[in-house]
mmCIF file of C-alpha atoms in Angstrom:
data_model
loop_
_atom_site.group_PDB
_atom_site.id
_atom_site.type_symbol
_atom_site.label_atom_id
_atom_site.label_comp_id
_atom_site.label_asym_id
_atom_site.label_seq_id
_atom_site.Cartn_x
_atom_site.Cartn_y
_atom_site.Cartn_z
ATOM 1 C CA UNK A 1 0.000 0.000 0.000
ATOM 2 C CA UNK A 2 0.858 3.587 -0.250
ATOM 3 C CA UNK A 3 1.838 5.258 3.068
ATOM 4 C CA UNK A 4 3.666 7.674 4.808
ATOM 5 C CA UNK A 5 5.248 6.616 8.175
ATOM 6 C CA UNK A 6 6.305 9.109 11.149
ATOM 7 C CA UNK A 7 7.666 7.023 13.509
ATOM 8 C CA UNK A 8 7.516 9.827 16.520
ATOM 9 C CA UNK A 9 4.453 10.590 18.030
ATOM 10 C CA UNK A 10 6.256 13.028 19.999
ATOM 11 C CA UNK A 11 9.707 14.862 19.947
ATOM 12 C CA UNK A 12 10.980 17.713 22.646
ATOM 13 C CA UNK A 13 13.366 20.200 21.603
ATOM 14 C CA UNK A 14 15.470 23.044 23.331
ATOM 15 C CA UNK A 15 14.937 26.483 21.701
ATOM 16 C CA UNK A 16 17.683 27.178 19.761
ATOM 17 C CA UNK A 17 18.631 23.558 18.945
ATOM 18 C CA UNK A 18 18.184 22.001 15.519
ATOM 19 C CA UNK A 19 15.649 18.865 15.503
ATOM 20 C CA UNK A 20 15.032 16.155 13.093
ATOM 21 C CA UNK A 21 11.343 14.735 12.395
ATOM 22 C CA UNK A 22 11.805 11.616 10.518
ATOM 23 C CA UNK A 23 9.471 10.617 7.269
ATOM 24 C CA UNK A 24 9.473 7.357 5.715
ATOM 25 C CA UNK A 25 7.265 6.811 2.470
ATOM 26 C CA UNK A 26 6.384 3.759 0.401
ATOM 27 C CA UNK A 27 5.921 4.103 -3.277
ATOM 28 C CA UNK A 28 6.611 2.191 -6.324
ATOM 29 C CA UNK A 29 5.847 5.444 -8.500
ATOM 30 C CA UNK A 30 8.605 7.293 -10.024
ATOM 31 C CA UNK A 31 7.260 10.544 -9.763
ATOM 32 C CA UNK A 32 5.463 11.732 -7.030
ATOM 33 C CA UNK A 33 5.721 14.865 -4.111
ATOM 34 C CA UNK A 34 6.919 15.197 -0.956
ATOM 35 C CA UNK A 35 5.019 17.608 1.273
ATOM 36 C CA UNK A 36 5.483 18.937 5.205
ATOM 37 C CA UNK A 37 2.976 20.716 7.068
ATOM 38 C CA UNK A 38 2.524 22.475 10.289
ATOM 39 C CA UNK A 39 -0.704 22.054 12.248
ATOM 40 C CA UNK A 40 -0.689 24.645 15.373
ATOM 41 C CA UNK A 41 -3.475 24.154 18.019
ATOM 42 C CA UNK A 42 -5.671 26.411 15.455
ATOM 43 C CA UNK A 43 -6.447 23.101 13.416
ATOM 44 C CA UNK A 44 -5.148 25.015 10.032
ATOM 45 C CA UNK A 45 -2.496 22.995 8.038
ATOM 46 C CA UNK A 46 0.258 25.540 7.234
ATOM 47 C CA UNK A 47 2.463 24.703 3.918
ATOM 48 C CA UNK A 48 5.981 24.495 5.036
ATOM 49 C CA UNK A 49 8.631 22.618 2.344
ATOM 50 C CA UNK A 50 8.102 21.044 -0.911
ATOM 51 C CA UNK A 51 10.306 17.829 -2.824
ATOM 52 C CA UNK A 52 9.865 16.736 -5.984
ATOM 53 C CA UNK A 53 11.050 12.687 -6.508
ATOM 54 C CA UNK A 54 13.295 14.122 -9.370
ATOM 55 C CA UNK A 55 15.577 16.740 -7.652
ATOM 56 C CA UNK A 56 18.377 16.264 -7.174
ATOM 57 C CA UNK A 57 19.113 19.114 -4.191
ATOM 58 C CA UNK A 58 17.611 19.088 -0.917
ATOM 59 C CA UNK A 59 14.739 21.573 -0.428
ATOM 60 C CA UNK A 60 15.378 24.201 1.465
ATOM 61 C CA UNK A 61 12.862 27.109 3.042
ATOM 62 C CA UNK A 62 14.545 29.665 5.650
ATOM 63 C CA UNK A 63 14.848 27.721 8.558
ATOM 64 C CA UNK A 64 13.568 24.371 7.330
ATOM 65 C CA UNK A 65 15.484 21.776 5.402
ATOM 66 C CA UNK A 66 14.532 18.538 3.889
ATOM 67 C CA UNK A 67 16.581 15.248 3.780
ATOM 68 C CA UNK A 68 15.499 13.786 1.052
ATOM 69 C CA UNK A 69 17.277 10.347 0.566
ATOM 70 C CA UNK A 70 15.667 8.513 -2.478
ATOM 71 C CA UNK A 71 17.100 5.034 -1.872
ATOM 72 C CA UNK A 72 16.003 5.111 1.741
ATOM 73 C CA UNK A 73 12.251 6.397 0.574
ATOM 74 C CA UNK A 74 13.195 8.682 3.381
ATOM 75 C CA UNK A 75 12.344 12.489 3.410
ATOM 76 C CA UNK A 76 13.059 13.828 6.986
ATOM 77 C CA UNK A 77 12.146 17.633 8.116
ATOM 78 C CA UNK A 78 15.278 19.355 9.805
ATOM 79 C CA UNK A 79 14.220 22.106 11.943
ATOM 80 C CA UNK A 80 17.284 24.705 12.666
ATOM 81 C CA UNK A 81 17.255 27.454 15.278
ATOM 82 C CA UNK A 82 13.860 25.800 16.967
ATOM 83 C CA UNK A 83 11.827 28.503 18.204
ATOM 84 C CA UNK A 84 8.866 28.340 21.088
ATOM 85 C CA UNK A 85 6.438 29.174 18.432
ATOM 86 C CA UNK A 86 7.316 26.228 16.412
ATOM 87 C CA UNK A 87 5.628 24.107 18.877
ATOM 88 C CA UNK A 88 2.936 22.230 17.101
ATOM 89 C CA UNK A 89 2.349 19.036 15.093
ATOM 90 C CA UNK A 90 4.147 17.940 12.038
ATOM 91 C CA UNK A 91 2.609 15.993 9.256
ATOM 92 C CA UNK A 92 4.325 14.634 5.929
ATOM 93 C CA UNK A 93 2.140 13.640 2.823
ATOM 94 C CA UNK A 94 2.569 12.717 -0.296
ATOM 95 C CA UNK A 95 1.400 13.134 -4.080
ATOM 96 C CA UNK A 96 1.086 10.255 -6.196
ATOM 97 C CA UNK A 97 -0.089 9.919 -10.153
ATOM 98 C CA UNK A 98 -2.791 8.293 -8.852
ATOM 99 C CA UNK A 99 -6.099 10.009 -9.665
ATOM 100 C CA UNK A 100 -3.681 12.847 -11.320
ATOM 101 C CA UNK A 101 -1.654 13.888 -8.014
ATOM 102 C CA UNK A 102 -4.924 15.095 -7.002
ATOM 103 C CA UNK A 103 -4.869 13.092 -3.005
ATOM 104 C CA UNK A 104 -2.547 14.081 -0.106
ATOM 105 C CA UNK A 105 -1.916 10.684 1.512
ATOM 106 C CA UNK A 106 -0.826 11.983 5.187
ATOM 107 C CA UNK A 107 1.147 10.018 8.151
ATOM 108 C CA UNK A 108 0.151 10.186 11.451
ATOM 109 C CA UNK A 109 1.927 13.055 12.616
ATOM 110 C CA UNK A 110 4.654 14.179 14.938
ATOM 111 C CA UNK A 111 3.914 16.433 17.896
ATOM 112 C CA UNK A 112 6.829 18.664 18.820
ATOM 113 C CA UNK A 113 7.805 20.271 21.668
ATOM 114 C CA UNK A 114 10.114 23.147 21.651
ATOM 115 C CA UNK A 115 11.466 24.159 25.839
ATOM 116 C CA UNK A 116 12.562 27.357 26.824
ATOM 117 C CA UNK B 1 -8.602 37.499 4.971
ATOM 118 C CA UNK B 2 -8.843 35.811 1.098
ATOM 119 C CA UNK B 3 -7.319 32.248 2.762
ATOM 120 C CA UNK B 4 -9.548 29.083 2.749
ATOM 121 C CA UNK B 5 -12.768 29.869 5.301
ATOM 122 C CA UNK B 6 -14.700 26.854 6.787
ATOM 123 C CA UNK B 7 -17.944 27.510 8.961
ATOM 124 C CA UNK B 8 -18.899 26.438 11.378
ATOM 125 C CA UNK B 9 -15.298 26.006 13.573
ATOM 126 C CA UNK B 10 -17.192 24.168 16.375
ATOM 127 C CA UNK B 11 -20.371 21.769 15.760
ATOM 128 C CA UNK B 12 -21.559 19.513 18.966
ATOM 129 C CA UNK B 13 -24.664 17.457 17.205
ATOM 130 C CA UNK B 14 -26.855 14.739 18.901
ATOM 131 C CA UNK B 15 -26.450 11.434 17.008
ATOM 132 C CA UNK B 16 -28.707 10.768 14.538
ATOM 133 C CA UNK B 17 -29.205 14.768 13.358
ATOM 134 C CA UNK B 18 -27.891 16.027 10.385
ATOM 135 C CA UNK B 19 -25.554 18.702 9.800
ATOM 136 C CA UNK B 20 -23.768 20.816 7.505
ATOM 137 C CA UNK B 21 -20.021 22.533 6.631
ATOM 138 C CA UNK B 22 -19.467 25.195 4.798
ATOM 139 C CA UNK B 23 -16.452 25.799 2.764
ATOM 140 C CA UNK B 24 -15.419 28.827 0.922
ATOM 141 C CA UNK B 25 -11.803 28.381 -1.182
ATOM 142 C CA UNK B 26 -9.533 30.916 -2.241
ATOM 143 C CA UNK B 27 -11.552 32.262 -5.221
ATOM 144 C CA UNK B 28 -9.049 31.759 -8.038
ATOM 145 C CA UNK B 29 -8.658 28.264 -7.020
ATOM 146 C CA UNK B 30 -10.442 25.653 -9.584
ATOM 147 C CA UNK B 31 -9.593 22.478 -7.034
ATOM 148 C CA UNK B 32 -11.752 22.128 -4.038
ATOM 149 C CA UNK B 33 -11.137 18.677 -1.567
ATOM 150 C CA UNK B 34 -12.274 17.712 1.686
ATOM 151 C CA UNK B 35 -10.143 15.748 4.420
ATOM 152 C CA UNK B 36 -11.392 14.235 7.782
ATOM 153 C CA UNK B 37 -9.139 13.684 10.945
ATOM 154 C CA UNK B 38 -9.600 11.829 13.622
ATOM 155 C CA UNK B 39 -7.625 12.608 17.013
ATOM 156 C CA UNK B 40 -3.861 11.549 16.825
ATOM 157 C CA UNK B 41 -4.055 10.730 13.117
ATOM 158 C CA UNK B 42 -3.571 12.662 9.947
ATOM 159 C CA UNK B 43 -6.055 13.895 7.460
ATOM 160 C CA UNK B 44 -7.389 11.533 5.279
ATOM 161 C CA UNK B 45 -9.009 12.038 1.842
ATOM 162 C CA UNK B 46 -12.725 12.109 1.528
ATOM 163 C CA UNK B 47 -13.232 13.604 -1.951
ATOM 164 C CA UNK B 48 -12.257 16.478 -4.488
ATOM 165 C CA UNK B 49 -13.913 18.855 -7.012
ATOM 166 C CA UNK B 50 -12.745 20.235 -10.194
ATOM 167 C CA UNK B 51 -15.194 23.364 -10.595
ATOM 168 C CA UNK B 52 -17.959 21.528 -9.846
ATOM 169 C CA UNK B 53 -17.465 18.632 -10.993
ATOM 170 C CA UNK B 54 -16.780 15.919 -8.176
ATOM 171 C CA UNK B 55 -14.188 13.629 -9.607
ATOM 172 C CA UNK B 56 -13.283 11.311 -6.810
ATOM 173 C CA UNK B 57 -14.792 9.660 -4.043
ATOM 174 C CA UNK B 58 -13.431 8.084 -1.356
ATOM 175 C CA UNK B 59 -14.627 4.992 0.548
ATOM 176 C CA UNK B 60 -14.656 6.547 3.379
ATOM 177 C CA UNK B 61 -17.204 8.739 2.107
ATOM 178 C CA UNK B 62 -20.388 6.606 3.109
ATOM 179 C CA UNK B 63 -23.869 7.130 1.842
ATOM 180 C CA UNK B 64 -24.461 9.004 4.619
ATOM 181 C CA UNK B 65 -22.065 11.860 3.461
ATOM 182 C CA UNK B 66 -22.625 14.150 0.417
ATOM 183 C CA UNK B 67 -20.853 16.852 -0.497
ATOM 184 C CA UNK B 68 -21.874 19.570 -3.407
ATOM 185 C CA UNK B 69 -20.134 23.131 -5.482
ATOM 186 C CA UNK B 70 -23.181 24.332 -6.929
ATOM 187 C CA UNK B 71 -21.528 26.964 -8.605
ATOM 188 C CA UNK B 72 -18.173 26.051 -8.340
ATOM 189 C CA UNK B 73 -17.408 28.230 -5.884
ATOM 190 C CA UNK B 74 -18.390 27.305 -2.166
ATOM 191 C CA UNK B 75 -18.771 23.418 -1.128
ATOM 192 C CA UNK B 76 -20.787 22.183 1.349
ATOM 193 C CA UNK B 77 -20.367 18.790 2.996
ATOM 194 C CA UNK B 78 -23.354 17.050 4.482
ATOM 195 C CA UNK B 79 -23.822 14.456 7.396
ATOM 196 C CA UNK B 80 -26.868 13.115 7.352
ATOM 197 C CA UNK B 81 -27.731 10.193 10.188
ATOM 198 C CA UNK B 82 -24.989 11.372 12.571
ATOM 199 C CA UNK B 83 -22.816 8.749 14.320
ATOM 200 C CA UNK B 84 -20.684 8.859 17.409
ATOM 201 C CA UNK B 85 -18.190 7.638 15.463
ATOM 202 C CA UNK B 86 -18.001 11.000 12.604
ATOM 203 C CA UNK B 87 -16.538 13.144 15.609
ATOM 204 C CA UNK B 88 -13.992 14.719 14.076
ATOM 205 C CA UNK B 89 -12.263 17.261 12.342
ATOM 206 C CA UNK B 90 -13.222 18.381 8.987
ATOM 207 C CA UNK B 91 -10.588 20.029 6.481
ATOM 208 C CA UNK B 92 -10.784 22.213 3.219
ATOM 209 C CA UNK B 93 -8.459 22.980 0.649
ATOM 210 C CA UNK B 94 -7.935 24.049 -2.199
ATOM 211 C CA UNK B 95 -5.729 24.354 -5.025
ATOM 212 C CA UNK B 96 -5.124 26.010 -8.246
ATOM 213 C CA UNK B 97 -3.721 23.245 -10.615
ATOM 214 C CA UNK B 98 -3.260 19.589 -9.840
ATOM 215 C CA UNK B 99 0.539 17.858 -10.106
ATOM 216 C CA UNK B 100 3.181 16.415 -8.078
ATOM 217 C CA UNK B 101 4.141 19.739 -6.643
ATOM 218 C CA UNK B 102 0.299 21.204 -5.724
ATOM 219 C CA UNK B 103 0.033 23.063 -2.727
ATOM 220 C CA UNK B 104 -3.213 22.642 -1.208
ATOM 221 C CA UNK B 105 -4.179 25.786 0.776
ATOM 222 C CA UNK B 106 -6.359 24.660 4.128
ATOM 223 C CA UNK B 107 -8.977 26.135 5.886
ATOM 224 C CA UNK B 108 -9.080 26.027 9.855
ATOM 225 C CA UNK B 109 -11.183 23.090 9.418
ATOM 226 C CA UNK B 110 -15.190 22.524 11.547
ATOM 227 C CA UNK B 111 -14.251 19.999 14.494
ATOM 228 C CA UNK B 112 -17.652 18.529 14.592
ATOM 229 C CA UNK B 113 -18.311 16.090 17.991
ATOM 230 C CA UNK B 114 -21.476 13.974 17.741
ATOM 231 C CA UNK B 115 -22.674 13.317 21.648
#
């Protein structure tokens, strides 16, 4: 089946400090999209990186990174600089051909905590 | 505020009533879909519109649920028969084209809790 796995329900971070929310996805398509969102306690999903199966850099976005690493069907979020603000939870997806890219298919989410 | 809008935010509905969500998209934005999440899981896809045409179903999406854009414009997504067990939280988006690097714009979403 096609599915996105987020293996921590929860993460806690200092502010300041980097943290890494892991992504694993599971695909047999050779293009498809990579996708991170931000849910705050608001319930809206906020947009925050973007990586396309065919390139070949990382994606970057001001203080977000992605580690994309094809072979691994791994796509991992890098937070740098963690602020208290960036305390919510953290949802990958994915776009497949199927049904022209027109479905999200979401894990289960990672709820991080950012300390003062 | 020209960002997706969903109305109601809050619904508490005895079981077996209907009710109804409201969806406006961002108004360029041909692509309309609808997500449902349950506590502690990520959304999951009920269906999508194209204008308002609705392409794609999902099973999820049981006879019970219909969802409509008359005009192609605002959706509306319809319990009817409430259940205990459609408590949850009820995403829009939308989008303006459809490929492997769409984003979908969401609204704040109606948390709906059948008692």
């Amino acid at each position: 089946a096609q599915k996105i796995t987020q293996t921590q329900p929860g993460m806690f971070v200092q502010e300041k400090e980097a943290v890494t929310l892991d992504c694993t996805y599971d695909t047999s398509d050779q293009s498809y999209g990579l996708f991170w969102y931000k849910q705050p306690s608001s319930g809206e999903m906020i947009f925050l990186i973007y990586q396309g199966s065919y390139d070949e850099q990382n994606a970057t976005e001001g203080r977000y990174s992605l580690n994309f690493q094809k072979a691994r069907k791994s796509a991992n979020l890098v937070i740098s600089a963690s602020q208290l603000g960036d305390s919510a939870m953290y949802f990958c997806a994915m776009r497949r051909p199927s049904g022209g890219y027109n479905k999200l298919i979401f894990g289960a989410g990672t709820r991080l905590a950012v300390h003062p | 505020d020209t960002g997706v809008s969903q109305n109601p935010r809050h619904k508490i509905t005895k079981r077996g009533q209907n009710v109804t969500f409201r969806c406006d998209p961002i108004s360029e934005h041909n692509r309309l879909y609808w997500y449902r999440q349950t506590l502690g899981q990520g959304p999951e896809f009920l269906t999508y519109f194209q204008n308002e045409a609705q392409l794609e179903k999902s099973r999820l999406l049981s006879d019970r649920f219909s969802a409509e854009r008359p005009k192609g414009s605002f959706s509306t997504l319809e319990i009817q028969r409430t259940e205990q067990g459609d408590s949850a939280m009820y995403l829009c988006a939308s989008s303006l084209a459809s490929g492997p690097n769409t984003e979908a714009f969401f609204g704040q979403g109606t948390r709906l809790t059948v008692v």
